[in-house]
mmCIF file of C-alpha atoms in Angstrom:
data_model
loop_
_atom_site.group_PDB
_atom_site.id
_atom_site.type_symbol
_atom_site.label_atom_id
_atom_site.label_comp_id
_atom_site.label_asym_id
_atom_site.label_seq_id
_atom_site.Cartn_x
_atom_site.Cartn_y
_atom_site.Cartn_z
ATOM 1 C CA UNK A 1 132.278 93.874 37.174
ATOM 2 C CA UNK A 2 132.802 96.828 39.195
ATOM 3 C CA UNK A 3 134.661 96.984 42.075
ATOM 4 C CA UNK A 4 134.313 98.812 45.443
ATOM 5 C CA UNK A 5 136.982 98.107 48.328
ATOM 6 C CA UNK A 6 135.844 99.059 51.982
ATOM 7 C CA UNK A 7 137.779 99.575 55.064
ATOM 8 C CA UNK A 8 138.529 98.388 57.660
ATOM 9 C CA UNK A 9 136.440 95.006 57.470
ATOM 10 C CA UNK A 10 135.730 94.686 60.925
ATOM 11 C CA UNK A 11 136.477 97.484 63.992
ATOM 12 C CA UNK A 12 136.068 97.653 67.783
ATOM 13 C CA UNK A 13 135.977 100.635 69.388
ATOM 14 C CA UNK A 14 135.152 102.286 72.757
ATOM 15 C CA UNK A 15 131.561 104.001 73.697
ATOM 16 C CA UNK A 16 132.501 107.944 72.849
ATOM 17 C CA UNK A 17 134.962 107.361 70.302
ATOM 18 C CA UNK A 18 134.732 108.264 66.249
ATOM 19 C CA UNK A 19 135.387 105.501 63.766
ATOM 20 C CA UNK A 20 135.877 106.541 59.734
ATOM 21 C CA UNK A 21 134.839 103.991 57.056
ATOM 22 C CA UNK A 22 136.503 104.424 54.201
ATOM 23 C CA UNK A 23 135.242 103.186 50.614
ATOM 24 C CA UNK A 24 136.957 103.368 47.056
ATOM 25 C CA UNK A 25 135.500 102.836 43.659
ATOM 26 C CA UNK A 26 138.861 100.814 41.691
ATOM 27 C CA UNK A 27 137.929 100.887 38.408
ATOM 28 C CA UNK A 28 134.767 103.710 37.716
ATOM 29 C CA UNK A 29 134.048 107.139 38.686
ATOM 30 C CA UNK A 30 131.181 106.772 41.274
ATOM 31 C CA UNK A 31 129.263 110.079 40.486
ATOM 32 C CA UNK A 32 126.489 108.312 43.101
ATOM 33 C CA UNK A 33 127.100 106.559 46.364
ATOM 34 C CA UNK A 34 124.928 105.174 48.938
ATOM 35 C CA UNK A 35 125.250 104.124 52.741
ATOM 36 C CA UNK A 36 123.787 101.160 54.433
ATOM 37 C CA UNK A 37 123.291 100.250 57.853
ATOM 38 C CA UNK A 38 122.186 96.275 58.240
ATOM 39 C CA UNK A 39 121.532 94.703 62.256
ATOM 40 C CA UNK A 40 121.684 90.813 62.641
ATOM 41 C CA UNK A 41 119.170 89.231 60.207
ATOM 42 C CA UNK A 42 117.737 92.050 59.515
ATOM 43 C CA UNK A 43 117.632 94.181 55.697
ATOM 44 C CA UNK A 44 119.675 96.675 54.574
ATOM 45 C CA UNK A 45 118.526 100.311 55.839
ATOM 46 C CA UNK A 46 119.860 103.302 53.747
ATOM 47 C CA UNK A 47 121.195 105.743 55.482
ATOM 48 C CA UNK A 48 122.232 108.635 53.467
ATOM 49 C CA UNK A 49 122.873 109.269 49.661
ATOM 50 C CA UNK A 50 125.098 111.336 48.159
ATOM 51 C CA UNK A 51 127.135 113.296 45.208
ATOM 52 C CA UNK A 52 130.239 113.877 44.665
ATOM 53 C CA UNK A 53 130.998 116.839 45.773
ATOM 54 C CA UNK A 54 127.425 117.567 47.048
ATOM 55 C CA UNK A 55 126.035 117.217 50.713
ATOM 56 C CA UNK A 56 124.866 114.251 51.627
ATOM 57 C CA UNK A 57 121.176 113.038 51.650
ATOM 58 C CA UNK A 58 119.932 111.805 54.779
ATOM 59 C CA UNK A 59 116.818 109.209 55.354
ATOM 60 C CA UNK A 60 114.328 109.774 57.750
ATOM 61 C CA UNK A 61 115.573 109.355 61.332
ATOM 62 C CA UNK A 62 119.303 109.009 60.296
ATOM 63 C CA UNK A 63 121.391 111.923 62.335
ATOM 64 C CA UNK A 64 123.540 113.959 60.058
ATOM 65 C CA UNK A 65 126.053 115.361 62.847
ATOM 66 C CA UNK A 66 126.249 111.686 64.019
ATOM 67 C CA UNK A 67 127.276 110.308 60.640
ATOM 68 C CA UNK A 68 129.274 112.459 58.717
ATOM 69 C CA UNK A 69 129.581 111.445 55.136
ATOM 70 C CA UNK A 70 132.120 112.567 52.871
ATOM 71 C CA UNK A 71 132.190 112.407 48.785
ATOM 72 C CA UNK A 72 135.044 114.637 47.852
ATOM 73 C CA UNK A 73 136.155 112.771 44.734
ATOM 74 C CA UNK A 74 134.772 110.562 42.376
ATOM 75 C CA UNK A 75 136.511 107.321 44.007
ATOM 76 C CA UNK A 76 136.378 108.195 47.420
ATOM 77 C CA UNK A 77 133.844 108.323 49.959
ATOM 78 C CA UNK A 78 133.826 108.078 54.048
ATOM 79 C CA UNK A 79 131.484 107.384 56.803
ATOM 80 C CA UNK A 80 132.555 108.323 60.494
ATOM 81 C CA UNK A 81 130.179 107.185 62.707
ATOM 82 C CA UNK A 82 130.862 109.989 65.716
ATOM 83 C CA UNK A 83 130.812 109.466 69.081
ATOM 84 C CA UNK A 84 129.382 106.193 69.087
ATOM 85 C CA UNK A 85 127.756 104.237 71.657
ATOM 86 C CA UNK A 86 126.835 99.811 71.666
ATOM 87 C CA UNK A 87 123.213 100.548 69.456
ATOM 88 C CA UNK A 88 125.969 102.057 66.858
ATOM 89 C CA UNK A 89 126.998 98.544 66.073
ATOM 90 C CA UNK A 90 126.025 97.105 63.148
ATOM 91 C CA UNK A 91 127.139 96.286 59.094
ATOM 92 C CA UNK A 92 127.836 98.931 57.399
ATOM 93 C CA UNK A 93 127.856 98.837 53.815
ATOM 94 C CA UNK A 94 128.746 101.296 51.082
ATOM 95 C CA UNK A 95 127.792 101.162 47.094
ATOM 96 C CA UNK A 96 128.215 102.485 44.188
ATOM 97 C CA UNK A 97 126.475 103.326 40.771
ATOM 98 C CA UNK A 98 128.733 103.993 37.970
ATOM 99 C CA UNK A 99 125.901 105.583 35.991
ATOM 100 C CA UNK A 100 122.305 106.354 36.145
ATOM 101 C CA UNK A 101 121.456 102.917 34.906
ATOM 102 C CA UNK A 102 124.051 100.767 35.984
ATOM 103 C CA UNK A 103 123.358 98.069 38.835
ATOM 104 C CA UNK A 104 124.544 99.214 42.728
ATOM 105 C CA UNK A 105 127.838 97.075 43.746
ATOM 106 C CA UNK A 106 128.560 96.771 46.942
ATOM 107 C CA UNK A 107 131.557 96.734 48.878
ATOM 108 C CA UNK A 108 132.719 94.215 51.806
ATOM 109 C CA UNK A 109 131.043 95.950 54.545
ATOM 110 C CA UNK A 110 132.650 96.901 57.927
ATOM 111 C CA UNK A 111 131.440 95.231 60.878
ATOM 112 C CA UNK A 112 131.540 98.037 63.625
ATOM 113 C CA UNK A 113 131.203 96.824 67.541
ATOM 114 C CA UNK A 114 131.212 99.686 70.181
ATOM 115 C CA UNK A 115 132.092 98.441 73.528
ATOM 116 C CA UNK B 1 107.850 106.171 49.465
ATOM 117 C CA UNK B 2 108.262 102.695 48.330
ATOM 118 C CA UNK B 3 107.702 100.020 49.794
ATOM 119 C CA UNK B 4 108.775 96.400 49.781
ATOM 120 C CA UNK B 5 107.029 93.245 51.170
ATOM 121 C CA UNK B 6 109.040 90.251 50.839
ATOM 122 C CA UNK B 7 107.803 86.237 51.513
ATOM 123 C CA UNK B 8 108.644 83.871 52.794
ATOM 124 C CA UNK B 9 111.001 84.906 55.901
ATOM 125 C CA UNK B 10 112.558 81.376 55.771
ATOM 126 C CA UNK B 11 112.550 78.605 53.168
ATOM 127 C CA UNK B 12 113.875 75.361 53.353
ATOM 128 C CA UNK B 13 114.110 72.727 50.546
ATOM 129 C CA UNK B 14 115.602 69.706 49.418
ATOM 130 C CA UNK B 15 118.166 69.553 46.822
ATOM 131 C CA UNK B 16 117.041 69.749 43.592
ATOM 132 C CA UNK B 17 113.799 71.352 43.979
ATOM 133 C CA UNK B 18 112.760 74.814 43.517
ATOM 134 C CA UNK B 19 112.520 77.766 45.573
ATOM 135 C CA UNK B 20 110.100 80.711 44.801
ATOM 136 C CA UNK B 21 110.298 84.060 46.572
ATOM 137 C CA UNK B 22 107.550 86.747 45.856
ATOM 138 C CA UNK B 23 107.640 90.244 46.576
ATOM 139 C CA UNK B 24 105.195 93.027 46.164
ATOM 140 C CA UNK B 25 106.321 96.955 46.007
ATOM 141 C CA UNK B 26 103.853 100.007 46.448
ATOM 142 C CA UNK B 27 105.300 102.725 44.324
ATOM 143 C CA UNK B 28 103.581 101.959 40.469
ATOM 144 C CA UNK B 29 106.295 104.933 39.553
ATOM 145 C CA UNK B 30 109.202 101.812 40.266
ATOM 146 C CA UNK B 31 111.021 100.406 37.083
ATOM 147 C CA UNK B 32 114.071 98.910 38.162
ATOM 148 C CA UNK B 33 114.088 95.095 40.598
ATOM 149 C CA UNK B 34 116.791 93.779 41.361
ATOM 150 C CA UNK B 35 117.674 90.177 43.037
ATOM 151 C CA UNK B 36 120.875 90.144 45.538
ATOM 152 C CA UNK B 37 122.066 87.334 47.271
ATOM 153 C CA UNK B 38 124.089 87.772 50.754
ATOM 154 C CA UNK B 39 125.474 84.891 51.902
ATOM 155 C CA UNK B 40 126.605 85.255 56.098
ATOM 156 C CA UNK B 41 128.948 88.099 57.112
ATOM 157 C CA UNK B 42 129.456 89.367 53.390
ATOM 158 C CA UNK B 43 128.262 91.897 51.352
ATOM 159 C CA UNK B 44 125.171 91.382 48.771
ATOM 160 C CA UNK B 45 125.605 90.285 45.580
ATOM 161 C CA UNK B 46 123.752 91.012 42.218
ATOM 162 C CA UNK B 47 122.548 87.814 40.667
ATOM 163 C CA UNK B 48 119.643 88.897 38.811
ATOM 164 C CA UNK B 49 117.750 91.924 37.799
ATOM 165 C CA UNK B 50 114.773 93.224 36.134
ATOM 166 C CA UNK B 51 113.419 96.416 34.278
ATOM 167 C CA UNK B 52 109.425 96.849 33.853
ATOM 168 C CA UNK B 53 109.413 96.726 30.431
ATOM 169 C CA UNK B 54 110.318 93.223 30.340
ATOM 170 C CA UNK B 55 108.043 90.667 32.064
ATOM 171 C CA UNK B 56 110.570 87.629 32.852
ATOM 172 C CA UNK B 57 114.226 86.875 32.639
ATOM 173 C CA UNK B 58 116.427 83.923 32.788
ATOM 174 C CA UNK B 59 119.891 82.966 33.999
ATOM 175 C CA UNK B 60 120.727 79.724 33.847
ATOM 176 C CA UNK B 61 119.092 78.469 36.992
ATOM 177 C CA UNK B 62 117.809 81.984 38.165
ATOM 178 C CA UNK B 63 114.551 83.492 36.767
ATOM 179 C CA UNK B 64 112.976 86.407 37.713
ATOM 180 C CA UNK B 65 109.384 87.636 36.542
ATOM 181 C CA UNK B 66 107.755 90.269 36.764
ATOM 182 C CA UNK B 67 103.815 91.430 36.602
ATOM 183 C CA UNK B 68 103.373 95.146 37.132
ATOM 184 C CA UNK B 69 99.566 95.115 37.411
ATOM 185 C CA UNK B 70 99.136 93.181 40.261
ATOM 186 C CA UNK B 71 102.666 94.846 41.739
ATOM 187 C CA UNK B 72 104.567 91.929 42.353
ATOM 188 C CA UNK B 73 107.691 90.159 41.106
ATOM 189 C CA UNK B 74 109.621 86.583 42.377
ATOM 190 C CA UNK B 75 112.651 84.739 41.835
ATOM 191 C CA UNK B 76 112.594 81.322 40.698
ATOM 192 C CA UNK B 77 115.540 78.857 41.628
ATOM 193 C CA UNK B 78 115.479 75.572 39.544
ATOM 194 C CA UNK B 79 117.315 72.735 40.663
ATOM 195 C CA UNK B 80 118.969 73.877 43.822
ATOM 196 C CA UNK B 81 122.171 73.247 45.505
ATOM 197 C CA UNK B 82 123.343 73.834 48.909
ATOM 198 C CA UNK B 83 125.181 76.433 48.090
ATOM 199 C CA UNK B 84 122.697 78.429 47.247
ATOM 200 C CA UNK B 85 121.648 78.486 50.863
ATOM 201 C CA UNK B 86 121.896 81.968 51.436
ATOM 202 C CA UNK B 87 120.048 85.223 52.370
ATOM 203 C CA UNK B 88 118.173 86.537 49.389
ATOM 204 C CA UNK B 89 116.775 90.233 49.143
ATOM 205 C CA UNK B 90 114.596 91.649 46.776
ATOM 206 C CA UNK B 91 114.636 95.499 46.177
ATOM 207 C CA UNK B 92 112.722 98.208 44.004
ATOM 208 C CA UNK B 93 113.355 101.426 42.645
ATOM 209 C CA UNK B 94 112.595 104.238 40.549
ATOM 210 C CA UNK B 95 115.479 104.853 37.680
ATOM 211 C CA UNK B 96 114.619 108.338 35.992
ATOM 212 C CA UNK B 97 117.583 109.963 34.116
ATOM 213 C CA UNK B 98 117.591 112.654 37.284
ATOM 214 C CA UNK B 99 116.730 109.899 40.067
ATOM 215 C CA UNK B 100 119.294 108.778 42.343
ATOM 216 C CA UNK B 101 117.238 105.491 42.041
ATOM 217 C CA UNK B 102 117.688 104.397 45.571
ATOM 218 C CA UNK B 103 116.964 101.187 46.389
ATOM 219 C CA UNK B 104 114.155 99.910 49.026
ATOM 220 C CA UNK B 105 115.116 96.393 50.467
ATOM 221 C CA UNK B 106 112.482 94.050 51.405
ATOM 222 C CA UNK B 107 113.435 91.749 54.374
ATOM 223 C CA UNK B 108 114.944 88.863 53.206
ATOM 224 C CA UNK B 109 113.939 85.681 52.836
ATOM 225 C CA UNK B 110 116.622 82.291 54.133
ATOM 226 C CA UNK B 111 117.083 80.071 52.283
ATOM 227 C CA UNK B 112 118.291 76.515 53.557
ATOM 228 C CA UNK B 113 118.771 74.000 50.727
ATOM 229 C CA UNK B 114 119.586 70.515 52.062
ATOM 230 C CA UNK B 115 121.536 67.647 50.549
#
């Protein structure tokens, strides 16, 4: 199946600080990519689709200049979550669709904590 | 939008029984259902989907159906294990050829299977 590697897995960072997620496609071109936000037991919350090479989509109550995505290439996209602050925290999760009717893979996820 | 009602929040069963979860979307435009199972701290994973012009599907021990009428779908375990204890989530979405076909999570259902 298709694979999507995410990074870091895990990152702590201090209140006012950026932090860049960083997610690869290994074996497709992701012409699609989406970004999820999940708190502690709760579902996953999409946050912003994009195309490569397009701007980014946002959802409703998601702030653009406070999470920058990036889909310059067809294997490559990034999340910074900008100057973030302890309600930032949360699993983040990227994924992928190969095609227009191919299932969503998921990476890993990167569990951010903002002191 | 669409929307996604999932039940039950928690489900516990013994070994060897079955689990059932149902879900119910709003959106009679949705086609696509998939099943993903997240087990703690990792990302989901795709263990069974459906398209709404098929009414049920097996996988071994996995079965998913579908009725579009009434707006609901479930996934049928048969013979659990305990590692199938896990978070399920069930999600809907429209799949045109110029849809992004993002998917709407409902909000997960735990499942405990014990020995």
């Amino acid at each position: 199946g298709a694979v999507v590697s995410q990074h870091p897995s895990w990152v702590i960072c201090k209140s006012g600080t950026s932090v860049k997620i960083e997610c690869r496609s290994l074996d497709f071109q992701a012409t699609t990519m989406f970004w999820y936000r999940q708190f502690p037991k709760q579902s996953l919350m999409l946050m912003a689709t994009s195309n490569e090479g397009s701007k980014a989509t946002y959802e409703q109550g998601v702030e653009k200049d406070k999470f920058l995505i990036n889909h310059a290439s067809l294997t490559l996209s990034t999340l910074t979550v900008t100057s973030a602050h302890p309600e930032d925290s949360s699993f983040y999760i990227c994924s992928f669709r190969a095609f227009i009717n191919s299932p969503l893979h998921f990476g890993n996820g990167t569990r951010l904590t903002v002191t | 939008g669409e929307n996604v009602e999932q039940h039950p929040s928690t489900l516990s069963v013994q070994e060897g029984d079955s689990a059932v979860i149902k879900c119910t979307y709003s959106d009679s435009a949705s086609n696509y259902f998939p099943w993903y199972k997240q087990e703690l701290g990792k990302r989901p994973q795709l263990i069974i989907d459906i398209r709404s012009n098929v009414g049920e599907k097996k996988d071994q021990r996995i079965a998913v159906t579908l009725n579009k009428t009434a707006k609901h779908f479930s996934l049928h375990i048969t013979e659990t294990q305990p590692e199938d204890s896990a978070v399920y989530f069930c999600a809907a979405s429209m799949r045109t050829t110029d849809s992004w076909g993002k998917l709407q999570f409902g909000a997960g259902t735990q499942v405990v299977v014990t020995p």
